[in-house]
Short mmCIF file of C-alpha atoms and ligand atoms in Angstrom, two decimals:
data_model
loop_
_atom_site.label_atom_id
_atom_site.label_comp_id
_atom_site.label_asym_id
_atom_site.label_seq_id
_atom_site.Cartn_x
_atom_site.Cartn_y
_atom_site.Cartn_z
CA MET A 199 -208.76 286.19 107.05
CA HIS A 200 -209.95 289.77 106.63
CA LYS A 201 -209.15 291.45 103.33
CA ASP A 202 -205.58 292.72 103.37
CA ARG A 203 -205.94 296.48 103.88
CA PHE A 204 -202.26 297.06 104.68
CA THR A 205 -201.02 300.64 104.37
CA ALA A 206 -197.30 301.01 105.07
CA PRO A 207 -196.36 303.55 107.73
CA ASP A 208 -193.75 306.12 106.61
CA TYR A 209 -193.74 308.65 109.44
CA TYR A 210 -190.46 310.35 108.47
CA GLN A 211 -191.05 310.39 104.69
CA LEU A 212 -188.32 307.83 104.19
CA ASP A 213 -189.58 307.15 100.69
CA GLU A 214 -187.75 310.35 99.74
CA LEU A 215 -184.47 308.62 100.63
CA PHE A 216 -184.95 305.71 98.22
CA THR A 217 -184.30 305.85 94.48
CA SER A 218 -187.24 305.49 92.10
CA GLU A 219 -185.91 302.04 91.15
CA GLN A 220 -185.83 300.96 94.80
CA ILE A 221 -189.40 302.19 95.29
CA LEU A 222 -190.52 300.33 92.17
CA ILE A 223 -188.91 297.10 93.39
CA ARG A 224 -190.44 297.58 96.85
CA ASN A 225 -193.90 298.28 95.46
CA THR A 226 -193.75 295.28 93.13
CA ALA A 227 -192.94 293.03 96.08
CA ARG A 228 -195.64 294.73 98.17
CA ASP A 229 -198.30 294.19 95.53
CA TRP A 230 -197.18 290.60 95.01
CA VAL A 231 -197.50 289.84 98.73
CA LYS A 232 -200.97 291.37 98.83
CA ALA A 233 -202.10 289.34 95.82
CA HIS A 234 -200.37 286.01 96.45
CA ILE A 235 -199.44 285.67 100.13
CA SER A 236 -202.16 287.42 102.13
CA PRO A 237 -205.00 285.27 100.72
CA ILE A 238 -203.29 281.94 101.51
CA ILE A 239 -200.92 282.47 104.42
CA GLU A 240 -203.28 282.04 107.34
CA LYS A 241 -204.46 278.63 106.15
CA ALA A 242 -200.91 277.56 105.29
CA ALA A 243 -199.78 278.49 108.81
CA GLN A 244 -202.77 276.86 110.50
CA ASP A 245 -202.20 273.69 108.43
CA ALA A 246 -198.41 273.88 108.97
CA VAL A 247 -197.74 273.59 105.25
CA PHE A 248 -195.20 275.51 103.21
CA PRO A 249 -197.05 276.77 100.10
CA LYS A 250 -194.68 275.30 97.52
CA HIS A 251 -196.63 276.62 94.56
CA ILE A 252 -195.24 280.13 95.24
CA ILE A 253 -191.64 279.06 94.55
CA PRO A 254 -191.60 279.84 90.78
CA GLU A 255 -193.43 283.11 91.51
CA LEU A 256 -190.79 284.09 94.07
CA GLY A 257 -188.18 283.33 91.43
CA LYS A 258 -189.91 285.57 88.89
CA LEU A 259 -190.23 288.30 91.50
CA GLY A 260 -186.44 288.25 91.87
CA ALA A 261 -186.59 287.28 95.55
CA PHE A 262 -183.90 284.59 95.18
CA GLY A 263 -180.43 286.09 95.14
CA PRO A 264 -181.35 289.70 94.31
CA THR A 265 -177.72 290.86 94.67
CA ILE A 266 -176.17 287.99 92.65
CA PRO A 267 -174.99 289.22 89.21
CA PRO A 268 -177.38 288.64 86.29
CA GLU A 269 -174.83 286.45 84.45
CA TYR A 270 -175.59 283.80 87.10
CA GLY A 271 -179.34 284.40 87.06
CA GLY A 272 -179.46 286.89 89.95
CA GLY A 273 -181.00 290.35 89.96
CA GLY A 274 -177.77 292.36 90.21
CA LEU A 275 -179.56 294.69 92.62
CA ASP A 276 -178.13 296.86 95.38
CA TYR A 277 -178.47 295.92 99.05
CA THR A 278 -181.18 298.46 99.81
CA SER A 279 -183.41 296.89 97.16
CA TYR A 280 -182.65 293.46 98.59
CA GLY A 281 -183.61 294.71 102.07
CA LEU A 282 -186.84 296.23 100.81
CA ILE A 283 -187.84 292.91 99.18
CA MET A 284 -187.19 291.10 102.48
CA GLN A 285 -189.23 293.74 104.34
CA GLU A 286 -192.21 293.15 102.09
CA LEU A 287 -191.97 289.35 102.16
CA GLU A 288 -191.87 289.34 105.97
CA ARG A 289 -194.78 291.78 106.04
CA GLY A 290 -196.57 288.78 104.53
CA ASP A 291 -194.98 286.15 106.75
CA SER A 292 -191.56 285.48 108.31
CA GLY A 293 -191.64 281.96 106.85
CA ILE A 294 -191.87 283.29 103.31
CA ARG A 295 -188.98 285.67 103.95
CA SER A 296 -187.06 282.78 105.53
CA THR A 297 -187.42 280.69 102.40
CA ALA A 298 -186.09 283.54 100.28
CA SER A 299 -183.33 284.41 102.79
CA VAL A 300 -182.04 280.87 102.88
CA GLN A 301 -182.12 280.49 99.11
CA GLY A 302 -180.44 283.84 98.38
CA SER A 303 -178.15 284.54 101.32
CA LEU A 304 -177.29 281.09 102.60
CA VAL A 305 -177.23 278.97 99.46
CA MET A 306 -176.66 281.20 96.42
CA PHE A 307 -174.33 283.62 98.24
CA PRO A 308 -171.82 280.96 99.42
CA ILE A 309 -171.85 279.28 96.00
CA TYR A 310 -171.18 282.67 94.44
CA LYS A 311 -168.57 283.74 96.98
CA TYR A 312 -166.75 280.47 97.69
CA GLY A 313 -167.66 278.26 94.72
CA SER A 314 -165.76 277.30 91.57
CA GLU A 315 -166.87 278.68 88.21
CA GLU A 316 -168.38 275.26 87.39
CA GLN A 317 -170.35 275.24 90.65
CA LYS A 318 -171.66 278.75 89.96
CA ARG A 319 -172.77 277.87 86.43
CA LYS A 320 -174.32 274.58 87.49
CA TYR A 321 -176.33 275.78 90.51
CA LEU A 322 -176.94 279.53 90.53
CA PRO A 323 -179.32 279.96 87.56
CA LYS A 324 -181.54 277.07 88.69
CA LEU A 325 -181.59 278.39 92.27
CA ALA A 326 -182.40 281.92 91.07
CA SER A 327 -185.46 280.73 89.16
CA GLY A 328 -186.59 278.40 91.92
CA GLU A 329 -186.23 275.33 89.71
CA TRP A 330 -184.01 274.02 92.49
CA MET A 331 -184.39 274.94 96.14
CA GLY A 332 -181.53 274.93 98.61
CA CYS A 333 -180.91 274.76 102.34
CA PHE A 334 -178.01 275.64 104.66
CA GLY A 335 -176.72 273.17 107.21
CA LEU A 336 -174.70 274.68 110.05
CA THR A 337 -176.58 273.99 113.31
CA GLU A 338 -176.29 270.54 114.87
CA PRO A 339 -178.30 268.88 117.64
CA ASP A 340 -175.53 269.65 120.17
CA TYR A 341 -174.10 272.86 118.64
CA GLY A 342 -176.30 275.87 117.95
CA SER A 343 -174.73 279.12 119.16
CA ASP A 344 -171.34 277.43 119.10
CA PRO A 345 -171.08 276.13 115.52
CA GLY A 346 -167.28 276.01 115.69
CA SER A 347 -167.58 272.84 117.82
CA MET A 348 -169.57 270.97 115.15
CA LYS A 349 -169.07 267.21 114.82
CA THR A 350 -170.17 266.62 111.20
CA HIS A 351 -167.05 265.63 109.29
CA PHE A 352 -165.71 264.18 106.06
CA GLU A 353 -162.74 262.08 105.01
CA ASP A 354 -160.84 262.18 101.75
CA LYS A 355 -161.32 258.76 100.14
CA GLY A 356 -159.31 259.50 97.02
CA SER A 357 -162.02 259.84 94.39
CA TYR A 358 -164.71 261.25 96.76
CA TYR A 359 -165.33 262.64 100.25
CA LEU A 360 -167.15 260.47 102.79
CA LEU A 361 -169.53 262.63 104.85
CA ASN A 362 -170.99 261.67 108.24
CA GLY A 363 -173.00 263.57 110.84
CA ALA A 364 -176.28 265.41 111.26
CA LYS A 365 -177.68 268.92 111.09
CA MET A 366 -180.83 270.09 112.85
CA TRP A 367 -183.32 272.95 112.52
CA ILE A 368 -182.67 273.42 108.83
CA SER A 369 -185.11 275.66 106.93
CA ASN A 370 -186.26 274.26 103.55
CA ALA A 371 -184.53 270.91 104.29
CA PRO A 372 -187.56 268.67 103.66
CA PHE A 373 -187.89 269.69 100.02
CA ALA A 374 -184.51 271.18 99.06
CA GLU A 375 -182.69 269.64 96.08
CA VAL A 376 -179.37 271.14 97.19
CA ALA A 377 -177.81 271.49 100.65
CA VAL A 378 -174.84 273.71 101.49
CA VAL A 379 -173.28 271.75 104.34
CA TRP A 380 -170.53 272.86 106.72
CA ALA A 381 -168.35 270.04 108.01
CA LYS A 382 -164.85 269.44 109.36
CA ASP A 383 -162.09 267.83 107.31
CA GLU A 384 -159.54 265.40 108.74
CA ASN A 385 -157.58 268.36 110.16
CA GLY A 386 -160.63 269.77 111.95
CA LYS A 387 -160.92 272.67 109.49
CA ILE A 388 -164.47 273.74 108.61
CA LYS A 389 -165.25 273.47 104.88
CA GLY A 390 -168.37 273.81 102.76
CA LEU A 391 -169.76 271.03 100.55
CA ILE A 392 -172.72 270.91 98.19
CA VAL A 393 -174.81 267.83 98.87
CA GLU A 394 -177.59 266.89 96.47
CA ARG A 395 -180.84 265.08 97.16
CA GLY A 396 -180.57 261.53 95.90
CA MET A 397 -177.00 260.97 97.11
CA GLU A 398 -177.02 257.61 98.88
CA GLY A 399 -177.13 257.91 102.69
CA PHE A 400 -178.51 261.47 102.67
CA THR A 401 -181.97 261.96 104.26
CA THR A 402 -183.97 265.01 105.36
CA PRO A 403 -186.62 264.14 107.98
CA GLU A 404 -189.12 266.94 108.62
CA THR A 405 -189.46 268.56 112.05
CA HIS A 406 -193.10 268.57 113.16
CA GLY A 407 -194.98 270.23 116.01
CA LYS A 408 -193.65 273.78 115.64
CA TRP A 409 -195.77 276.62 117.04
CA SER A 410 -193.67 279.09 115.06
CA LEU A 411 -192.84 279.54 111.36
CA ARG A 412 -195.57 277.04 110.61
CA ALA A 413 -195.70 278.04 106.93
CA SER A 414 -191.99 277.24 106.54
CA ALA A 415 -190.66 273.69 106.31
CA THR A 416 -187.91 272.80 108.80
CA GLY A 417 -186.00 269.55 108.99
CA GLU A 418 -182.83 267.62 109.69
CA LEU A 419 -179.99 266.71 107.37
CA VAL A 420 -178.65 263.23 108.11
CA PHE A 421 -175.43 262.02 106.47
CA ASP A 422 -174.74 258.32 106.78
CA ASN A 423 -171.58 257.56 104.79
CA VAL A 424 -172.57 259.92 101.97
CA LYS A 425 -170.12 259.85 99.05
CA VAL A 426 -169.79 263.48 97.95
CA PRO A 427 -168.02 264.12 94.61
CA LYS A 428 -164.78 266.05 95.04
CA GLU A 429 -165.96 268.80 92.71
CA ASN A 430 -168.71 269.62 95.27
CA LEU A 431 -166.26 271.07 97.82
CA PHE A 432 -166.06 274.88 97.92
CA PRO A 433 -162.50 275.75 96.86
CA ASN A 434 -162.55 279.17 98.52
CA ALA A 435 -163.89 278.66 102.07
CA SER A 436 -161.89 277.56 105.08
CA GLY A 437 -162.72 277.92 108.76
CA LEU A 438 -165.73 279.27 110.63
CA ARG A 439 -165.45 282.52 108.74
CA GLY A 440 -166.97 280.71 105.70
CA PRO A 441 -170.42 280.07 107.20
CA LEU A 442 -170.33 283.20 109.38
CA GLY A 443 -169.76 285.33 106.29
CA CYS A 444 -173.04 283.98 104.85
CA LEU A 445 -174.83 284.73 108.10
CA ASP A 446 -173.96 288.41 107.76
CA GLN A 447 -175.94 288.46 104.50
CA ALA A 448 -178.96 286.73 105.97
CA ARG A 449 -178.92 288.70 109.22
CA TYR A 450 -178.93 291.88 107.17
CA GLY A 451 -182.10 290.70 105.36
CA ILE A 452 -183.71 289.80 108.69
CA ALA A 453 -183.10 293.32 110.04
CA TRP A 454 -185.26 294.61 107.18
CA GLY A 455 -187.72 291.74 107.29
CA ALA A 456 -188.54 292.33 110.95
CA VAL A 457 -189.56 295.89 110.10
CA GLY A 458 -192.10 294.42 107.66
CA ALA A 459 -193.65 292.21 110.35
CA ALA A 460 -193.76 295.17 112.76
CA MET A 461 -195.39 297.42 110.16
CA ASP A 462 -198.10 294.84 109.54
CA CYS A 463 -198.87 294.53 113.28
CA TYR A 464 -198.92 298.30 113.75
CA ASP A 465 -201.11 298.89 110.70
CA SER A 466 -203.62 296.29 111.84
CA ALA A 467 -203.65 297.62 115.43
CA LEU A 468 -204.13 301.23 114.31
CA ARG A 469 -207.08 300.33 112.09
CA TYR A 470 -208.64 298.06 114.69
CA SER A 471 -208.35 300.74 117.37
CA GLN A 472 -210.17 303.24 115.15
CA GLU A 473 -212.97 300.80 114.33
CA ARG A 474 -213.49 299.02 117.66
CA ILE A 475 -215.98 300.82 119.93
CA GLN A 476 -216.00 300.36 123.71
CA PHE A 477 -217.59 302.66 126.28
CA SER A 478 -219.25 304.36 123.28
CA LYS A 479 -215.90 305.48 121.85
CA PRO A 480 -213.26 304.04 119.50
CA ILE A 481 -210.59 302.45 121.65
CA ALA A 482 -208.07 304.66 119.73
CA SER A 483 -209.40 307.57 121.79
CA PHE A 484 -208.08 306.15 125.07
CA GLN A 485 -204.69 307.40 126.21
CA LEU A 486 -203.41 303.92 126.97
CA THR A 487 -204.11 302.81 123.40
CA GLN A 488 -202.47 305.96 122.03
CA LYS A 489 -199.39 305.29 124.14
CA LYS A 490 -199.05 301.83 122.62
CA LEU A 491 -199.54 303.07 119.05
CA SER A 492 -197.25 306.09 119.51
CA GLU A 493 -194.47 303.93 120.88
CA MET A 494 -194.94 301.49 118.02
CA ILE A 495 -194.57 304.09 115.30
CA THR A 496 -191.57 305.60 117.10
CA GLU A 497 -189.77 302.25 117.22
CA ILE A 498 -190.70 301.36 113.64
CA THR A 499 -189.37 304.71 112.41
CA LYS A 500 -186.07 304.21 114.27
CA ALA A 501 -185.73 300.71 112.84
CA GLN A 502 -186.50 301.93 109.32
CA LEU A 503 -183.75 304.55 109.64
CA LEU A 504 -181.32 301.94 110.92
CA CYS A 505 -182.03 299.75 107.88
CA TRP A 506 -181.72 302.61 105.46
CA ARG A 507 -178.31 303.58 106.86
CA LEU A 508 -177.12 299.97 107.05
CA GLY A 509 -178.21 299.46 103.44
CA ASN A 510 -176.11 302.42 102.33
CA LEU A 511 -173.10 301.15 104.28
CA LYS A 512 -173.56 297.72 102.73
CA ASN A 513 -173.83 299.21 99.24
CA GLU A 514 -170.48 300.92 99.89
CA GLY A 515 -168.97 297.68 101.24
CA ARG A 516 -168.58 299.26 104.67
CA ALA A 517 -171.19 297.47 106.82
CA SER A 518 -169.41 295.55 109.57
CA THR A 519 -170.50 292.23 111.08
CA GLN A 520 -171.14 294.06 114.32
CA GLN A 521 -173.34 296.71 112.70
CA VAL A 522 -175.39 293.94 111.08
CA SER A 523 -175.71 292.18 114.46
CA LEU A 524 -176.91 295.31 116.18
CA ALA A 525 -179.60 295.89 113.55
CA LYS A 526 -180.77 292.25 113.53
CA ARG A 527 -181.03 292.21 117.31
CA ASN A 528 -182.71 295.58 117.67
CA ASN A 529 -185.23 295.16 114.88
CA VAL A 530 -186.37 291.65 115.73
CA ALA A 531 -186.86 292.53 119.41
CA MET A 532 -188.69 295.68 118.33
CA ALA A 533 -191.01 293.67 116.06
CA LEU A 534 -191.73 291.12 118.78
CA ASP A 535 -192.59 293.87 121.31
CA ILE A 536 -194.87 295.49 118.76
CA ALA A 537 -196.57 292.19 117.97
CA ARG A 538 -197.28 291.68 121.68
CA GLU A 539 -198.68 295.21 122.11
CA ALA A 540 -200.71 294.89 118.92
CA ARG A 541 -202.18 291.66 120.28
CA GLN A 542 -203.36 293.57 123.36
CA ILE A 543 -205.02 296.22 121.23
CA HIS A 544 -206.92 293.57 119.27
CA GLY A 545 -208.31 292.11 122.49
CA ALA A 546 -209.64 288.58 122.04
CA MET A 547 -209.70 289.02 118.27
CA GLY A 548 -205.91 289.24 118.44
CA ILE A 549 -205.58 285.54 119.14
CA THR A 550 -207.52 284.53 116.04
CA GLY A 551 -206.39 283.99 112.47
CA ASP A 552 -208.70 286.82 111.38
CA TYR A 553 -205.74 289.11 112.04
CA PRO A 554 -202.05 288.47 111.31
CA ILE A 555 -200.82 289.41 114.80
CA MET A 556 -200.49 286.09 116.57
CA ARG A 557 -198.91 284.49 113.51
CA HIS A 558 -196.28 287.25 113.34
CA MET A 559 -195.70 287.02 117.08
CA MET A 560 -195.11 283.29 117.01
CA ASN A 561 -192.94 283.54 113.90
CA LEU A 562 -190.77 286.19 115.52
CA GLU A 563 -189.99 283.81 118.39
CA SER A 564 -187.97 281.83 115.83
CA VAL A 565 -186.53 284.89 114.16
CA ILE A 566 -185.19 286.14 117.51
CA THR A 567 -183.41 282.78 117.94
CA TYR A 568 -182.14 281.82 114.50
CA GLU A 569 -179.21 283.48 112.75
CA GLY A 570 -177.74 284.11 116.21
CA THR A 571 -179.88 284.50 119.31
CA HIS A 572 -180.79 287.85 120.84
CA ASP A 573 -178.13 287.35 123.51
CA ILE A 574 -175.42 286.18 121.10
CA HIS A 575 -175.88 289.40 119.13
CA LEU A 576 -175.66 291.39 122.36
CA LEU A 577 -172.35 289.66 123.09
CA ILE A 578 -171.10 290.41 119.57
CA THR A 579 -171.76 294.11 120.25
CA GLY A 580 -170.27 293.78 123.74
CA GLU A 581 -167.10 292.22 122.41
CA HIS A 582 -166.78 294.92 119.77
CA ILE A 583 -167.15 297.90 122.12
CA THR A 584 -165.13 296.51 125.03
CA GLY A 585 -162.56 294.47 123.15
CA VAL A 586 -163.29 291.50 125.43
CA SER A 587 -165.11 288.34 124.34
CA ALA A 588 -167.70 287.02 126.79
CA PHE A 589 -168.64 283.91 124.80
CA ARG A 590 -166.54 281.49 126.78
P1 LIG B 10 -164.85 283.52 116.45
O1 LIG B 10 -163.56 283.05 117.02
O2 LIG B 10 -165.43 284.83 116.91
O3 LIG B 10 -164.75 283.58 114.86
C1 LIG B 10 -164.25 282.50 114.10
C2 LIG B 10 -163.74 283.04 112.79
O4 LIG B 10 -164.83 283.62 112.05
C3 LIG B 10 -164.59 285.02 111.82
N1 LIG B 10 -165.88 285.67 111.93
C4 LIG B 10 -166.56 286.07 110.86
N2 LIG B 10 -166.27 286.05 109.55
C5 LIG B 10 -167.19 286.53 108.70
N3 LIG B 10 -168.39 287.01 109.12
C6 LIG B 10 -168.72 287.03 110.43
N4 LIG B 10 -169.92 287.45 110.84
C7 LIG B 10 -167.79 286.55 111.37
N5 LIG B 10 -167.79 286.42 112.73
C8 LIG B 10 -166.61 285.89 113.04
C9 LIG B 10 -163.61 285.42 112.88
O5 LIG B 10 -162.89 286.56 112.47
C10 LIG B 10 -162.76 284.19 112.96
O6 LIG B 10 -161.92 284.16 111.82
P2 LIG B 10 -160.44 283.50 111.87
O7 LIG B 10 -159.96 283.58 110.47
O8 LIG B 10 -159.68 284.34 112.84
O9 LIG B 10 -160.63 282.10 112.35
O10 LIG B 10 -165.92 282.35 116.62
P3 LIG B 10 -166.57 281.74 117.95
O11 LIG B 10 -166.48 280.26 117.85
O12 LIG B 10 -166.04 282.40 119.18
O13 LIG B 10 -168.12 282.12 117.76
C11 LIG B 10 -168.52 283.43 117.73
C12 LIG B 10 -170.04 283.54 117.58
C13 LIG B 10 -170.73 283.03 118.82
C14 LIG B 10 -170.35 285.02 117.40
C15 LIG B 10 -170.53 282.81 116.34
O14 LIG B 10 -170.15 281.53 116.30
C16 LIG B 10 -172.01 282.95 116.10
O15 LIG B 10 -172.40 283.85 115.37
N6 LIG B 10 -172.91 282.05 116.65
C17 LIG B 10 -174.31 282.07 116.29
C18 LIG B 10 -174.59 280.92 115.35
C19 LIG B 10 -175.58 281.27 114.30
O16 LIG B 10 -175.89 282.42 114.02
N7 LIG B 10 -176.10 280.24 113.65
C20 LIG B 10 -177.01 280.46 112.56
C21 LIG B 10 -177.27 279.17 111.82
S1 LIG B 10 -178.05 279.43 110.25
C22 LIG B 10 -179.60 279.89 110.63
O17 LIG B 10 -180.00 280.10 111.71
C23 LIG B 10 -180.48 280.06 109.45
S2 LIG B 10 -182.10 280.52 109.81
C24 LIG B 10 -182.51 280.90 108.22
C25 LIG B 10 -183.89 281.30 107.98
O18 LIG B 10 -184.79 280.45 108.00
O19 LIG B 10 -184.07 282.51 107.67
P1 LIG B 11 -178.40 277.31 122.12
O1 LIG B 11 -177.13 277.68 121.43
O2 LIG B 11 -178.44 276.03 122.86
O3 LIG B 11 -178.78 278.50 123.10
C1 LIG B 11 -179.76 278.35 124.14
C2 LIG B 11 -179.74 279.63 124.98
O4 LIG B 11 -178.42 279.80 125.57
C3 LIG B 11 -180.01 280.89 124.16
O5 LIG B 11 -180.77 281.79 124.92
C4 LIG B 11 -178.61 281.47 123.94
O6 LIG B 11 -178.63 282.88 123.76
C5 LIG B 11 -177.93 281.08 125.24
N1 LIG B 11 -176.47 281.02 125.07
C6 LIG B 11 -175.75 280.16 124.30
N2 LIG B 11 -174.44 280.44 124.39
C7 LIG B 11 -174.33 281.51 125.21
C8 LIG B 11 -173.24 282.31 125.66
N3 LIG B 11 -171.97 282.06 125.27
N4 LIG B 11 -173.49 283.33 126.50
C9 LIG B 11 -174.78 283.61 126.86
N5 LIG B 11 -175.85 282.91 126.46
C10 LIG B 11 -175.63 281.89 125.64
N6 LIG B 11 -179.74 276.61 111.54
C11 LIG B 11 -179.11 276.33 110.35
O7 LIG B 11 -177.94 275.99 110.33
N7 LIG B 11 -179.79 276.43 109.17
C12 LIG B 11 -181.10 276.79 109.12
O8 LIG B 11 -181.68 276.89 108.04
C13 LIG B 11 -181.78 277.05 110.35
N8 LIG B 11 -183.11 277.34 110.35
C14 LIG B 11 -183.78 277.45 111.53
C15 LIG B 11 -185.18 277.56 111.52
C16 LIG B 11 -185.87 277.63 112.72
C17 LIG B 11 -187.37 277.69 112.69
C18 LIG B 11 -185.17 277.66 113.94
C19 LIG B 11 -185.92 277.81 115.24
C20 LIG B 11 -183.80 277.54 113.95
C21 LIG B 11 -183.08 277.41 112.76
N9 LIG B 11 -181.70 277.20 112.74
C22 LIG B 11 -181.05 276.96 111.56
C23 LIG B 11 -180.98 277.02 114.01
C24 LIG B 11 -180.64 278.32 114.72
O9 LIG B 11 -179.62 279.00 114.08
C25 LIG B 11 -180.27 277.98 116.16
O10 LIG B 11 -181.46 277.59 116.81
C26 LIG B 11 -179.61 279.13 116.90
O11 LIG B 11 -178.34 279.41 116.36
C27 LIG B 11 -179.48 278.88 118.40
O12 LIG B 11 -178.98 277.61 118.66
P2 LIG B 11 -179.73 276.64 119.71
O13 LIG B 11 -181.17 276.61 119.35
O14 LIG B 11 -178.99 275.36 119.72
O15 LIG B 11 -179.63 277.37 121.09
#
């Protein structure tokens, strides 16, 4: 891969809207990505290997559970700082941001929000440092957009719960020590359980052959009569609102992360267009190239503003599920469009691993599907503005 010459676009001087602490956090993450992700990510993606050696470094960076209070090992940061970290990680690669999103928003957050004090003390510090990695099991082979119809279930056997079922498309599953699993009790109520690697009957086969998020490990969670200790049930989560509440956190991080991927594609396309000569001129001098680049920076700037405002609303505890949905949907689609246009500007070089474009583009095909598909988020907005649900 070419040397990472990334320069972040800031067309509307948005840096003036962040605090000096937020800028420091953002720049630390930016420098870390340049030093530790850019040199290795292309090979990791080509080889379809998650670079596990970065886990302790991500922990030290504070990428796992940035908003969790320090008494549990988290960073105690505000949501804008959290978003900026996700932006920088996804600038490096969506798979790296995914790993951090799952750990922080989908594993640490539910333990913090729904867990007992013992569960928090046992799991959160180790997850924050990366000593343990976690995964989040909601999706099943037959239930993706409709998680409320899940089949995975458990029975109360007196001294333990007996868990049966299967989850599919689970990020971090192949190596996670801890799985936050959503399953139905005997009354059909959705509850959350913490399942640990090593419990008899629990396996995590890896999903191979992905053309997307190749530097992130994805797998299944299979529960065959797994005896889960009673103390591993979340005492404070009941119904679909438990897992959906976690998704709001992760979707928020994705809205920021997608901006990072878009910025990387734009930055690369701008530089390439200034350096690539055709018809005796840089291709940046052609109107059609300028149209592409101008539209890219316009859309990136709008998405940056959306994130900044959403971050402030979240810091004030006022960001709604629907506002998060709108930002996730808009920003991921924006990033994917920009990746495709950037690929055009790079010509044939755009399909190679010498540039990050194709990797971002393929990654974003997962990002536009997971955490609620593009169309599901449209329907969430549609339901909110019309008052009528179009899901069923
Ligand atoms: P619905 O009837 O609308 O809601 C059921 C209950 O949940 C409440 N609720 C929420 N609560 C908290 N946060 C939210 N975002 C919530 N959305 C809804 C709702 O108020 C209700 O509560 P109650 O108490 O009245 O029961 O549910 P529905 O079955 O009609 O489904 C609605 C729909 C389609 C929007 C929802 O199910 C959905 O979001 N589907 C998409 C599924 C999804 O996003 N899956 C993601 C899996 S995890 C993942 O992809 C990780 S990728 C990680 C990575 O690598 O980065
Ligand atoms: P489906 O729900 O089958 O949808 C297929 C198509 O039908 C989509 O276009 C969808 O928009 C459309 N559709 C569905 N319902 C409607 C409707 N009512 N109206 C209109 N259109 C509709 N899940 C986890 O639980 N944990 C994870 O860690 C995780 N990681 C993932 C990592 C990767 C790389 C990927 C690709 C997925 C991951 N997922 C994870 C699963 C992800 O959340 C689901 O793929 C997603 O929710 C969509 O479900 P589905 O793939 O079953 O698609």
